[in-house]
Amino acid sequence: MKVEIHKQDLIGPINTVQKAISGRTPLPILEGIYFKAENNQITLMGTDGEISIQTKVAAKVLEEGEIVLGSRLFGDIIRKLPSATIYLTLTEHNLNIRCQQSEFNIMGQPTQEFPQMPEIVDSVKIQLSRESLVDSLRSTSFAVSLDDLRMALTGVLFDCKPGKMSFVALDGYRMALNEMEIQSDAEIQAIVPARACTEIVRLLDESLDSILIELASNYIKIDLGSTIFVSKLINGEFFQYQGLVRNDHKINVKLKRQDFVQGLERANLLAKEERSNLVKLDISANEILIESHSDIGDVHELIPCSTEGDGLKIAFNSKYLLEGVKAIQEEEIICHFIDSVNPCIIESSEKSGYIYLVLPVRLAGQ
């Protein structure tokens, strides 16, 4: 194999496929980058057995060939080389790397044992805007369960119905739900691992307008043209989330999102010192009193608001409450309450589609 390529053209594809590679794998071959040169094109691929990323880049290929190279070493070498043309020559399993006055020789592995990209068959195809997909994943994936005993809840549910797409994550204490209208008659449910959701967001360059998602029985695939992302799905039955959102609210509180975030962040400085991580809200007609107490002190914050209904005293895990409020991008939010023991629903007052539901913490005497 003989290849010529500029460093700046190679480093991006290496960074891309390294997102799929884990340093904690029982299979040494998965610590490597699959490298193939043919038809004036280089194909790179990385996988951890769950997530696979393949990308292609144009290059001057004088002789075809393929090899598996140690991901960390190969990537570090390319990053440290001067910004100039790199000359790659493969002899047996030895790769010679030359760039200006630098020269490396590194050993690779044969490609026979390296897994190929999973083949996606009988898939459902859905087209979404980049902005919609990124917003949906960012506003839900933080709410997945960390409990491996409830594996189905450790991912984000992609719930596709004719004309509507829902992204859902819940962990037993809170639920994040983002719904949107789509131009599709497809009907499928798929649970996408939280790590896969994170990597999808990292891959979606701002220059992209629309994204093609393919969902099959075992895989999700996202085709970005020169880059293909594939992840295994989580098997299992997702929680029947549809009945969790109630509409019989008795108290509706409208307030500025940023005021609430800043107040909760300050209260959280003390709340996180206690195991319960508790903040208390005392809601009245025109303001919310945020309180937190710990062995080392206490904090009191007053936030202006507009309340419909009676006053209410209620407590929450400060982390769960704060994450949900931060997930909303609009300036004004509405918090809906039934009482001090039923879930609170938080949504934007300006834009529909996103709902965050969080369970309160029962106080003594409730």
mmCIF file of C-alpha atoms in Angstrom:
data_model
loop_
_atom_site.group_PDB
_atom_site.id
_atom_site.type_symbol
_atom_site.label_atom_id
_atom_site.label_comp_id
_atom_site.label_asym_id
_atom_site.label_seq_id
_atom_site.Cartn_x
_atom_site.Cartn_y
_atom_site.Cartn_z
ATOM 1 C CA MET A 1 0.000 0.000 0.000
ATOM 2 C CA LYS A 2 1.248 3.474 -0.897
ATOM 3 C CA VAL A 3 -0.767 6.587 -0.054
ATOM 4 C CA GLU A 4 -0.195 10.339 -0.109
ATOM 5 C CA ILE A 5 -2.475 12.631 1.894
ATOM 6 C CA HIS A 6 -2.171 15.993 3.632
ATOM 7 C CA LYS A 7 -2.187 15.887 7.423
ATOM 8 C CA GLN A 8 -5.192 18.222 7.656
ATOM 9 C CA ASP A 9 -7.232 15.882 5.449
ATOM 10 C CA LEU A 10 -6.418 12.836 7.587
ATOM 11 C CA ILE A 11 -6.652 14.100 11.158
ATOM 12 C CA GLY A 12 -10.401 14.845 11.017
ATOM 13 C CA PRO A 13 -11.407 11.335 9.880
ATOM 14 C CA ILE A 14 -9.138 9.806 12.544
ATOM 15 C CA ASN A 15 -10.809 11.909 15.248
ATOM 16 C CA THR A 16 -14.216 10.863 13.925
ATOM 17 C CA VAL A 17 -13.696 7.093 14.040
ATOM 18 C CA GLN A 18 -11.892 7.259 17.391
ATOM 19 C CA LYS A 19 -15.216 8.283 18.956
ATOM 20 C CA ALA A 20 -16.353 4.666 18.557
ATOM 21 C CA ILE A 21 -13.235 3.076 20.032
ATOM 22 C CA SER A 22 -13.091 2.087 23.698
ATOM 23 C CA GLY A 23 -9.882 1.491 25.626
ATOM 24 C CA ARG A 24 -11.678 -1.089 27.760
ATOM 25 C CA THR A 25 -12.273 -3.950 25.362
ATOM 26 C CA PRO A 26 -11.445 -7.649 25.827
ATOM 27 C CA LEU A 27 -10.656 -7.876 22.094
ATOM 28 C CA PRO A 28 -7.318 -6.210 21.217
ATOM 29 C CA ILE A 29 -8.342 -5.854 17.558
ATOM 30 C CA LEU A 30 -11.083 -3.398 18.624
ATOM 31 C CA GLU A 31 -8.441 -1.024 19.986
ATOM 32 C CA GLY A 32 -7.404 -0.381 16.399
ATOM 33 C CA ILE A 33 -8.486 1.697 13.415
ATOM 34 C CA TYR A 34 -9.316 -0.181 10.240
ATOM 35 C CA PHE A 35 -7.448 1.551 7.393
ATOM 36 C CA LYS A 36 -8.106 0.720 3.732
ATOM 37 C CA ALA A 37 -6.804 2.503 0.632
ATOM 38 C CA GLU A 38 -8.303 1.977 -2.820
ATOM 39 C CA ASN A 39 -9.672 3.975 -5.769
ATOM 40 C CA ASN A 40 -8.011 7.199 -4.565
ATOM 41 C CA GLN A 41 -9.908 6.984 -1.310
ATOM 42 C CA ILE A 42 -9.116 6.031 2.272
ATOM 43 C CA THR A 43 -11.728 4.244 4.380
ATOM 44 C CA LEU A 44 -11.323 4.435 8.163
ATOM 45 C CA MET A 45 -13.447 2.574 10.683
ATOM 46 C CA GLY A 46 -13.604 2.269 14.452
ATOM 47 C CA THR A 47 -15.866 0.113 16.612
ATOM 48 C CA ASP A 48 -16.258 -1.130 20.166
ATOM 49 C CA GLY A 49 -18.674 -3.870 19.164
ATOM 50 C CA GLU A 50 -21.677 -1.689 20.040
ATOM 51 C CA ILE A 51 -21.009 1.516 18.083
ATOM 52 C CA SER A 52 -19.362 1.572 14.656
ATOM 53 C CA ILE A 53 -18.248 4.668 12.742
ATOM 54 C CA GLN A 54 -16.931 4.576 9.190
ATOM 55 C CA THR A 55 -15.679 7.568 7.244
ATOM 56 C CA LYS A 56 -14.066 8.091 3.854
ATOM 57 C CA VAL A 57 -11.650 10.730 2.579
ATOM 58 C CA ALA A 58 -10.039 11.387 -0.788
ATOM 59 C CA ALA A 59 -6.319 10.610 -1.102
ATOM 60 C CA LYS A 60 -3.704 9.781 -3.714
ATOM 61 C CA VAL A 61 -3.564 5.972 -3.679
ATOM 62 C CA LEU A 62 -0.574 4.611 -5.595
ATOM 63 C CA GLU A 63 -0.990 1.056 -4.309
ATOM 64 C CA GLU A 64 -4.058 -0.433 -2.622
ATOM 65 C CA GLY A 65 -3.942 -2.139 0.759
ATOM 66 C CA GLU A 66 -5.504 -2.474 4.193
ATOM 67 C CA ILE A 67 -4.312 -2.790 7.777
ATOM 68 C CA VAL A 68 -5.520 -2.358 11.382
ATOM 69 C CA LEU A 69 -3.469 0.249 13.245
ATOM 70 C CA GLY A 70 -3.313 0.979 16.965
ATOM 71 C CA SER A 71 -5.787 3.820 17.376
ATOM 72 C CA ARG A 72 -4.041 5.841 20.051
ATOM 73 C CA LEU A 73 -0.506 5.569 18.640
ATOM 74 C CA PHE A 74 -1.498 6.175 15.019
ATOM 75 C CA GLY A 75 -3.689 9.123 15.967
ATOM 76 C CA ASP A 76 -1.011 10.672 18.181
ATOM 77 C CA ILE A 77 1.628 10.322 15.459
ATOM 78 C CA ILE A 78 -0.526 12.021 12.832
ATOM 79 C CA ARG A 79 -1.434 14.849 15.230
ATOM 80 C CA LYS A 80 2.232 15.567 16.002
ATOM 81 C CA LEU A 81 3.393 15.617 12.383
ATOM 82 C CA PRO A 82 3.936 18.934 10.558
ATOM 83 C CA SER A 83 1.073 20.359 8.518
ATOM 84 C CA ALA A 84 2.257 18.882 5.228
ATOM 85 C CA THR A 85 1.811 15.872 2.941
ATOM 86 C CA ILE A 86 2.108 12.484 4.659
ATOM 87 C CA TYR A 87 3.476 9.466 2.795
ATOM 88 C CA LEU A 88 2.192 6.077 3.987
ATOM 89 C CA THR A 89 3.801 2.839 2.797
ATOM 90 C CA LEU A 90 2.672 -0.598 3.993
ATOM 91 C CA THR A 91 5.026 -3.581 3.737
ATOM 92 C CA GLU A 92 3.625 -6.801 5.191
ATOM 93 C CA HIS A 93 2.277 -5.523 8.540
ATOM 94 C CA ASN A 94 4.693 -2.607 8.920
ATOM 95 C CA LEU A 95 3.461 0.910 8.125
ATOM 96 C CA ASN A 96 6.092 3.490 7.245
ATOM 97 C CA ILE A 97 4.950 7.078 7.893
ATOM 98 C CA ARG A 98 6.964 9.971 6.447
ATOM 99 C CA CYS A 99 6.303 13.704 6.638
ATOM 100 C CA GLN A 100 9.054 16.222 5.888
ATOM 101 C CA GLN A 101 11.938 15.329 8.253
ATOM 102 C CA SER A 102 9.926 12.867 10.380
ATOM 103 C CA GLU A 103 9.706 9.120 9.811
ATOM 104 C CA PHE A 104 7.921 6.420 11.830
ATOM 105 C CA ASN A 105 7.571 2.666 11.436
ATOM 106 C CA ILE A 106 4.701 1.028 13.325
ATOM 107 C CA MET A 107 3.340 -2.495 13.309
ATOM 108 C CA GLY A 108 -0.274 -3.168 12.401
ATOM 109 C CA GLN A 109 -2.528 -6.210 12.430
ATOM 110 C CA PRO A 110 -4.195 -8.116 9.593
ATOM 111 C CA THR A 111 -7.788 -7.077 8.907
ATOM 112 C CA GLN A 112 -9.424 -10.514 8.761
ATOM 113 C CA GLU A 113 -10.612 -10.426 12.391
ATOM 114 C CA PHE A 114 -11.789 -6.806 12.341
ATOM 115 C CA PRO A 115 -15.622 -6.598 12.363
ATOM 116 C CA GLN A 116 -17.270 -5.192 9.259
ATOM 117 C CA MET A 117 -19.930 -2.488 9.379
ATOM 118 C CA PRO A 118 -23.261 -4.070 10.397
ATOM 119 C CA GLU A 119 -25.672 -4.575 7.529
ATOM 120 C CA ILE A 120 -29.007 -2.834 8.056
ATOM 121 C CA VAL A 121 -31.988 -4.633 6.515
ATOM 122 C CA ASP A 122 -35.737 -3.960 6.597
ATOM 123 C CA SER A 123 -35.197 -0.523 8.074
ATOM 124 C CA VAL A 124 -37.573 2.388 8.525
ATOM 125 C CA LYS A 125 -36.181 5.675 7.179
ATOM 126 C CA ILE A 126 -36.942 9.002 8.826
ATOM 127 C CA GLN A 127 -35.730 12.439 7.756
ATOM 128 C CA LEU A 128 -35.185 15.071 10.465
ATOM 129 C CA SER A 129 -33.529 18.449 10.530
ATOM 130 C CA ARG A 130 -30.164 18.524 12.269
ATOM 131 C CA GLU A 131 -31.457 21.096 14.759
ATOM 132 C CA SER A 132 -34.477 18.961 15.697
ATOM 133 C CA LEU A 133 -32.397 15.831 16.242
ATOM 134 C CA VAL A 134 -29.683 17.568 18.264
ATOM 135 C CA ASP A 135 -32.205 19.427 20.442
ATOM 136 C CA SER A 136 -34.223 16.254 21.037
ATOM 137 C CA LEU A 137 -31.217 14.201 22.113
ATOM 138 C CA ARG A 138 -29.677 16.914 24.272
ATOM 139 C CA SER A 139 -32.959 17.599 26.046
ATOM 140 C CA THR A 140 -33.708 13.949 26.859
ATOM 141 C CA SER A 141 -30.577 11.783 27.093
ATOM 142 C CA PHE A 142 -29.496 13.193 30.481
ATOM 143 C CA ALA A 143 -32.620 11.642 32.054
ATOM 144 C CA VAL A 144 -31.829 8.005 31.217
ATOM 145 C CA SER A 145 -31.442 5.507 34.044
ATOM 146 C CA LEU A 146 -27.947 4.555 35.208
ATOM 147 C CA ASP A 147 -29.225 1.259 36.612
ATOM 148 C CA ASP A 148 -28.120 -1.657 34.414
ATOM 149 C CA LEU A 149 -30.789 -3.823 36.055
ATOM 150 C CA ARG A 150 -33.337 -1.737 34.123
ATOM 151 C CA MET A 151 -31.476 -1.911 30.834
ATOM 152 C CA ALA A 152 -34.386 -0.684 28.704
ATOM 153 C CA LEU A 153 -34.339 2.614 30.609
ATOM 154 C CA THR A 154 -30.613 3.241 30.041
ATOM 155 C CA GLY A 155 -31.359 4.529 26.545
ATOM 156 C CA VAL A 156 -33.557 7.059 24.775
ATOM 157 C CA LEU A 157 -36.746 5.748 23.195
ATOM 158 C CA PHE A 158 -37.252 6.780 19.568
ATOM 159 C CA ASP A 159 -41.025 6.363 19.257
ATOM 160 C CA CYS A 160 -42.112 6.879 15.665
ATOM 161 C CA LYS A 161 -45.787 6.989 14.730
ATOM 162 C CA PRO A 162 -47.464 8.252 11.548
ATOM 163 C CA GLY A 163 -46.859 11.996 11.464
ATOM 164 C CA LYS A 164 -45.166 12.180 14.882
ATOM 165 C CA MET A 165 -41.788 11.385 16.436
ATOM 166 C CA SER A 166 -41.214 11.230 20.196
ATOM 167 C CA PHE A 167 -37.919 11.053 22.073
ATOM 168 C CA VAL A 168 -38.332 9.778 25.642
ATOM 169 C CA ALA A 169 -35.980 9.160 28.562
ATOM 170 C CA LEU A 170 -36.897 8.310 32.147
ATOM 171 C CA ASP A 171 -35.247 6.817 35.205
ATOM 172 C CA GLY A 172 -38.071 6.377 37.699
ATOM 173 C CA TYR A 173 -37.660 9.856 39.206
ATOM 174 C CA ARG A 174 -38.085 12.083 36.155
ATOM 175 C CA MET A 175 -39.020 11.916 32.479
ATOM 176 C CA ALA A 176 -37.911 14.036 29.535
ATOM 177 C CA LEU A 177 -40.158 13.960 26.468
ATOM 178 C CA ASN A 178 -39.686 15.787 23.174
ATOM 179 C CA GLU A 179 -42.320 15.432 20.435
ATOM 180 C CA MET A 180 -42.377 16.775 16.895
ATOM 181 C CA GLU A 181 -44.318 16.426 13.674
ATOM 182 C CA ILE A 182 -42.612 14.505 10.859
ATOM 183 C CA GLN A 183 -43.362 13.674 7.240
ATOM 184 C CA SER A 184 -43.512 9.910 7.642
ATOM 185 C CA ASP A 185 -46.098 7.154 7.930
ATOM 186 C CA ALA A 186 -43.613 4.818 9.624
ATOM 187 C CA GLU A 187 -44.364 3.160 12.944
ATOM 188 C CA ILE A 188 -41.485 1.771 15.010
ATOM 189 C CA GLN A 189 -39.976 1.956 18.491
ATOM 190 C CA ALA A 190 -36.237 1.772 19.126
ATOM 191 C CA ILE A 191 -34.235 2.225 22.343
ATOM 192 C CA VAL A 192 -30.934 3.929 21.528
ATOM 193 C CA PRO A 193 -28.127 3.690 24.137
ATOM 194 C CA ALA A 194 -27.278 6.955 25.883
ATOM 195 C CA ARG A 195 -23.658 6.817 24.706
ATOM 196 C CA ALA A 196 -24.815 6.422 21.111
ATOM 197 C CA CYS A 197 -27.005 9.515 21.512
ATOM 198 C CA THR A 198 -24.015 11.481 22.799
ATOM 199 C CA GLU A 199 -21.843 10.408 19.869
ATOM 200 C CA ILE A 200 -24.585 11.209 17.353
ATOM 201 C CA VAL A 201 -24.747 14.784 18.650
ATOM 202 C CA ARG A 202 -20.947 15.077 18.458
ATOM 203 C CA LEU A 203 -20.963 13.868 14.851
ATOM 204 C CA LEU A 204 -23.624 16.233 13.545
ATOM 205 C CA ASP A 205 -21.707 19.121 12.036
ATOM 206 C CA GLU A 206 -23.510 22.470 11.986
ATOM 207 C CA SER A 207 -23.181 22.590 8.197
ATOM 208 C CA LEU A 208 -25.672 19.723 7.899
ATOM 209 C CA ASP A 209 -29.297 20.622 7.169
ATOM 210 C CA SER A 210 -31.154 17.312 7.346
ATOM 211 C CA ILE A 211 -30.310 13.884 8.725
ATOM 212 C CA LEU A 212 -31.462 10.494 7.457
ATOM 213 C CA ILE A 213 -32.123 8.056 10.292
ATOM 214 C CA GLU A 214 -32.613 4.357 9.651
ATOM 215 C CA LEU A 215 -34.188 2.226 12.384
ATOM 216 C CA ALA A 216 -34.218 -1.558 12.168
ATOM 217 C CA SER A 217 -34.912 -4.341 14.657
ATOM 218 C CA ASN A 218 -31.398 -4.303 16.134
ATOM 219 C CA TYR A 219 -29.646 -1.186 14.840
ATOM 220 C CA ILE A 220 -29.852 2.539 14.274
ATOM 221 C CA LYS A 221 -27.956 3.959 11.306
ATOM 222 C CA ILE A 222 -27.246 7.580 10.464
ATOM 223 C CA ASP A 223 -25.817 8.332 7.031
ATOM 224 C CA LEU A 224 -23.944 11.639 6.816
ATOM 225 C CA GLY A 225 -22.572 11.076 3.334
ATOM 226 C CA SER A 226 -18.860 10.493 3.853
ATOM 227 C CA THR A 227 -19.502 9.231 7.395
ATOM 228 C CA ILE A 228 -21.787 6.410 8.525
ATOM 229 C CA PHE A 229 -22.764 5.825 12.166
ATOM 230 C CA VAL A 230 -24.288 2.527 13.329
ATOM 231 C CA SER A 231 -25.202 1.485 16.866
ATOM 232 C CA LYS A 232 -26.823 -1.569 18.358
ATOM 233 C CA LEU A 233 -30.186 -0.939 19.982
ATOM 234 C CA ILE A 234 -31.153 -1.945 23.508
ATOM 235 C CA ASN A 235 -33.449 -4.945 23.670
ATOM 236 C CA GLY A 236 -36.332 -4.821 26.093
ATOM 237 C CA GLU A 237 -39.702 -3.272 26.784
ATOM 238 C CA PHE A 238 -39.734 0.463 27.447
ATOM 239 C CA PHE A 239 -42.011 1.866 30.137
ATOM 240 C CA GLN A 240 -45.524 2.845 28.994
ATOM 241 C CA TYR A 241 -44.858 6.538 29.376
ATOM 242 C CA GLN A 242 -47.976 7.926 27.687
ATOM 243 C CA GLY A 243 -50.116 7.924 30.841
ATOM 244 C CA LEU A 244 -47.594 9.774 32.989
ATOM 245 C CA VAL A 245 -48.509 13.255 31.758
ATOM 246 C CA ARG A 246 -51.658 14.482 33.483
ATOM 247 C CA ASN A 247 -53.667 17.581 32.656
ATOM 248 C CA ASP A 248 -55.551 18.093 35.931
ATOM 249 C CA HIS A 249 -53.147 20.732 37.236
ATOM 250 C CA LYS A 250 -54.360 22.960 40.055
ATOM 251 C CA ILE A 251 -51.400 25.334 40.252
ATOM 252 C CA ASN A 252 -49.599 26.899 37.277
ATOM 253 C CA VAL A 253 -46.478 28.985 37.849
ATOM 254 C CA LYS A 254 -44.950 31.141 35.112
ATOM 255 C CA LEU A 255 -41.421 32.497 35.577
ATOM 256 C CA LYS A 256 -38.195 33.419 33.814
ATOM 257 C CA ARG A 257 -36.080 30.366 33.086
ATOM 258 C CA GLN A 258 -32.765 32.096 33.769
ATOM 259 C CA ASP A 259 -33.955 33.430 37.149
ATOM 260 C CA PHE A 260 -34.973 29.922 38.168
ATOM 261 C CA VAL A 261 -31.742 28.334 36.925
ATOM 262 C CA GLN A 262 -29.552 30.820 38.773
ATOM 263 C CA GLY A 263 -31.567 30.499 41.978
ATOM 264 C CA LEU A 264 -31.443 26.702 41.860
ATOM 265 C CA GLU A 265 -27.712 26.722 41.103
ATOM 266 C CA ARG A 266 -27.039 28.840 44.173
ATOM 267 C CA ALA A 267 -29.287 26.679 46.345
ATOM 268 C CA ASN A 268 -27.581 23.585 44.970
ATOM 269 C CA LEU A 269 -24.261 24.742 46.422
ATOM 270 C CA LEU A 270 -25.583 23.704 49.827
ATOM 271 C CA ALA A 271 -28.055 21.030 48.731
ATOM 272 C CA LYS A 272 -25.312 18.890 47.194
ATOM 273 C CA GLU A 273 -23.526 18.792 50.555
ATOM 274 C CA GLU A 274 -26.318 16.576 51.858
ATOM 275 C CA ARG A 275 -27.059 13.052 50.666
ATOM 276 C CA SER A 276 -30.691 13.925 49.931
ATOM 277 C CA ASN A 277 -29.647 16.839 47.669
ATOM 278 C CA LEU A 278 -32.898 18.548 48.643
ATOM 279 C CA VAL A 279 -34.336 21.953 47.711
ATOM 280 C CA LYS A 280 -37.676 23.220 48.982
ATOM 281 C CA LEU A 281 -39.985 25.541 47.060
ATOM 282 C CA ASP A 282 -42.518 27.754 48.832
ATOM 283 C CA ILE A 283 -44.779 29.055 46.056
ATOM 284 C CA SER A 284 -47.005 32.104 46.544
ATOM 285 C CA ALA A 285 -48.864 34.451 44.204
ATOM 286 C CA ASN A 286 -45.893 36.559 43.092
ATOM 287 C CA GLU A 287 -42.740 34.743 44.133
ATOM 288 C CA ILE A 288 -41.067 31.415 44.832
ATOM 289 C CA LEU A 289 -38.901 30.987 47.908
ATOM 290 C CA ILE A 290 -36.133 28.469 47.229
ATOM 291 C CA GLU A 291 -34.542 27.008 50.356
ATOM 292 C CA SER A 292 -31.892 24.445 51.132
ATOM 293 C CA HIS A 293 -30.437 23.390 54.468
ATOM 294 C CA SER A 294 -27.363 21.375 55.345
ATOM 295 C CA ASP A 295 -25.169 20.775 58.373
ATOM 296 C CA ILE A 296 -22.870 23.581 57.275
ATOM 297 C CA GLY A 297 -25.483 26.241 56.525
ATOM 298 C CA ASP A 298 -28.619 27.255 54.668
ATOM 299 C CA VAL A 299 -29.671 29.340 51.685
ATOM 300 C CA HIS A 300 -32.800 31.331 50.803
ATOM 301 C CA GLU A 301 -33.579 32.638 47.297
ATOM 302 C CA LEU A 302 -36.606 34.671 46.174
ATOM 303 C CA ILE A 303 -37.624 34.365 42.508
ATOM 304 C CA PRO A 304 -40.432 36.485 40.979
ATOM 305 C CA CYS A 305 -43.240 34.543 39.316
ATOM 306 C CA SER A 306 -46.899 34.653 38.320
ATOM 307 C CA THR A 307 -49.036 31.969 39.970
ATOM 308 C CA GLU A 308 -52.499 30.721 39.049
ATOM 309 C CA GLY A 309 -54.024 28.780 41.930
ATOM 310 C CA ASP A 310 -53.222 28.379 45.605
ATOM 311 C CA GLY A 311 -49.821 28.492 47.243
ATOM 312 C CA LEU A 312 -47.784 25.316 47.621
ATOM 313 C CA LYS A 313 -44.835 23.945 49.551
ATOM 314 C CA ILE A 314 -42.968 21.185 47.727
ATOM 315 C CA ALA A 315 -39.465 19.666 47.691
ATOM 316 C CA PHE A 316 -37.286 18.163 44.959
ATOM 317 C CA ASN A 317 -33.920 16.610 44.353
ATOM 318 C CA SER A 318 -32.070 19.750 43.262
ATOM 319 C CA LYS A 319 -30.073 17.987 40.525
ATOM 320 C CA TYR A 320 -33.174 16.523 38.885
ATOM 321 C CA LEU A 321 -35.060 19.817 39.019
ATOM 322 C CA LEU A 322 -32.144 21.900 37.739
ATOM 323 C CA GLU A 323 -31.350 19.599 34.810
ATOM 324 C CA GLY A 324 -34.928 19.747 33.595
ATOM 325 C CA VAL A 325 -35.133 23.533 33.740
ATOM 326 C CA LYS A 326 -31.780 23.865 31.942
ATOM 327 C CA ALA A 327 -32.989 21.600 29.127
ATOM 328 C CA ILE A 328 -35.522 24.232 28.047
ATOM 329 C CA GLN A 329 -34.029 26.895 25.775
ATOM 330 C CA GLU A 330 -36.809 29.508 25.777
ATOM 331 C CA GLU A 331 -36.799 32.484 28.154
ATOM 332 C CA GLU A 332 -40.054 31.742 29.992
ATOM 333 C CA ILE A 333 -41.246 28.466 31.501
ATOM 334 C CA ILE A 334 -44.393 27.162 33.170
ATOM 335 C CA CYS A 335 -44.397 24.723 36.084
ATOM 336 C CA HIS A 336 -47.620 22.762 36.574
ATOM 337 C CA PHE A 337 -48.476 21.274 39.977
ATOM 338 C CA ILE A 338 -51.311 19.153 41.345
ATOM 339 C CA ASP A 339 -50.122 19.001 44.952
ATOM 340 C CA SER A 340 -46.960 18.358 46.951
ATOM 341 C CA VAL A 341 -46.815 14.600 46.250
ATOM 342 C CA ASN A 342 -47.654 14.332 42.550
ATOM 343 C CA PRO A 343 -45.193 15.017 39.720
ATOM 344 C CA CYS A 344 -44.432 18.536 38.545
ATOM 345 C CA ILE A 345 -44.514 19.171 34.800
ATOM 346 C CA ILE A 346 -42.194 21.822 33.366
ATOM 347 C CA GLU A 347 -42.480 23.189 29.841
ATOM 348 C CA SER A 348 -41.776 26.287 27.794
ATOM 349 C CA SER A 349 -44.492 28.934 27.715
ATOM 350 C CA GLU A 350 -43.381 29.911 24.196
ATOM 351 C CA LYS A 351 -42.868 26.606 22.378
ATOM 352 C CA SER A 352 -44.744 23.317 22.601
ATOM 353 C CA GLY A 353 -43.311 19.847 22.197
ATOM 354 C CA TYR A 354 -40.970 19.477 25.176
ATOM 355 C CA ILE A 355 -42.153 18.297 28.592
ATOM 356 C CA TYR A 356 -40.087 17.518 31.669
ATOM 357 C CA LEU A 357 -41.759 15.618 34.495
ATOM 358 C CA VAL A 358 -40.091 15.307 37.901
ATOM 359 C CA LEU A 359 -41.261 13.601 41.083
ATOM 360 C CA PRO A 360 -41.178 15.592 44.323
ATOM 361 C CA VAL A 361 -39.544 14.369 47.514
ATOM 362 C CA ARG A 362 -42.018 13.718 50.305
ATOM 363 C CA LEU A 363 -41.410 15.880 53.348
ATOM 364 C CA ALA A 364 -42.042 14.769 56.906
ATOM 365 C CA GLY A 365 -45.751 14.795 57.667
ATOM 366 C CA GLN A 366 -46.902 14.442 54.055
#
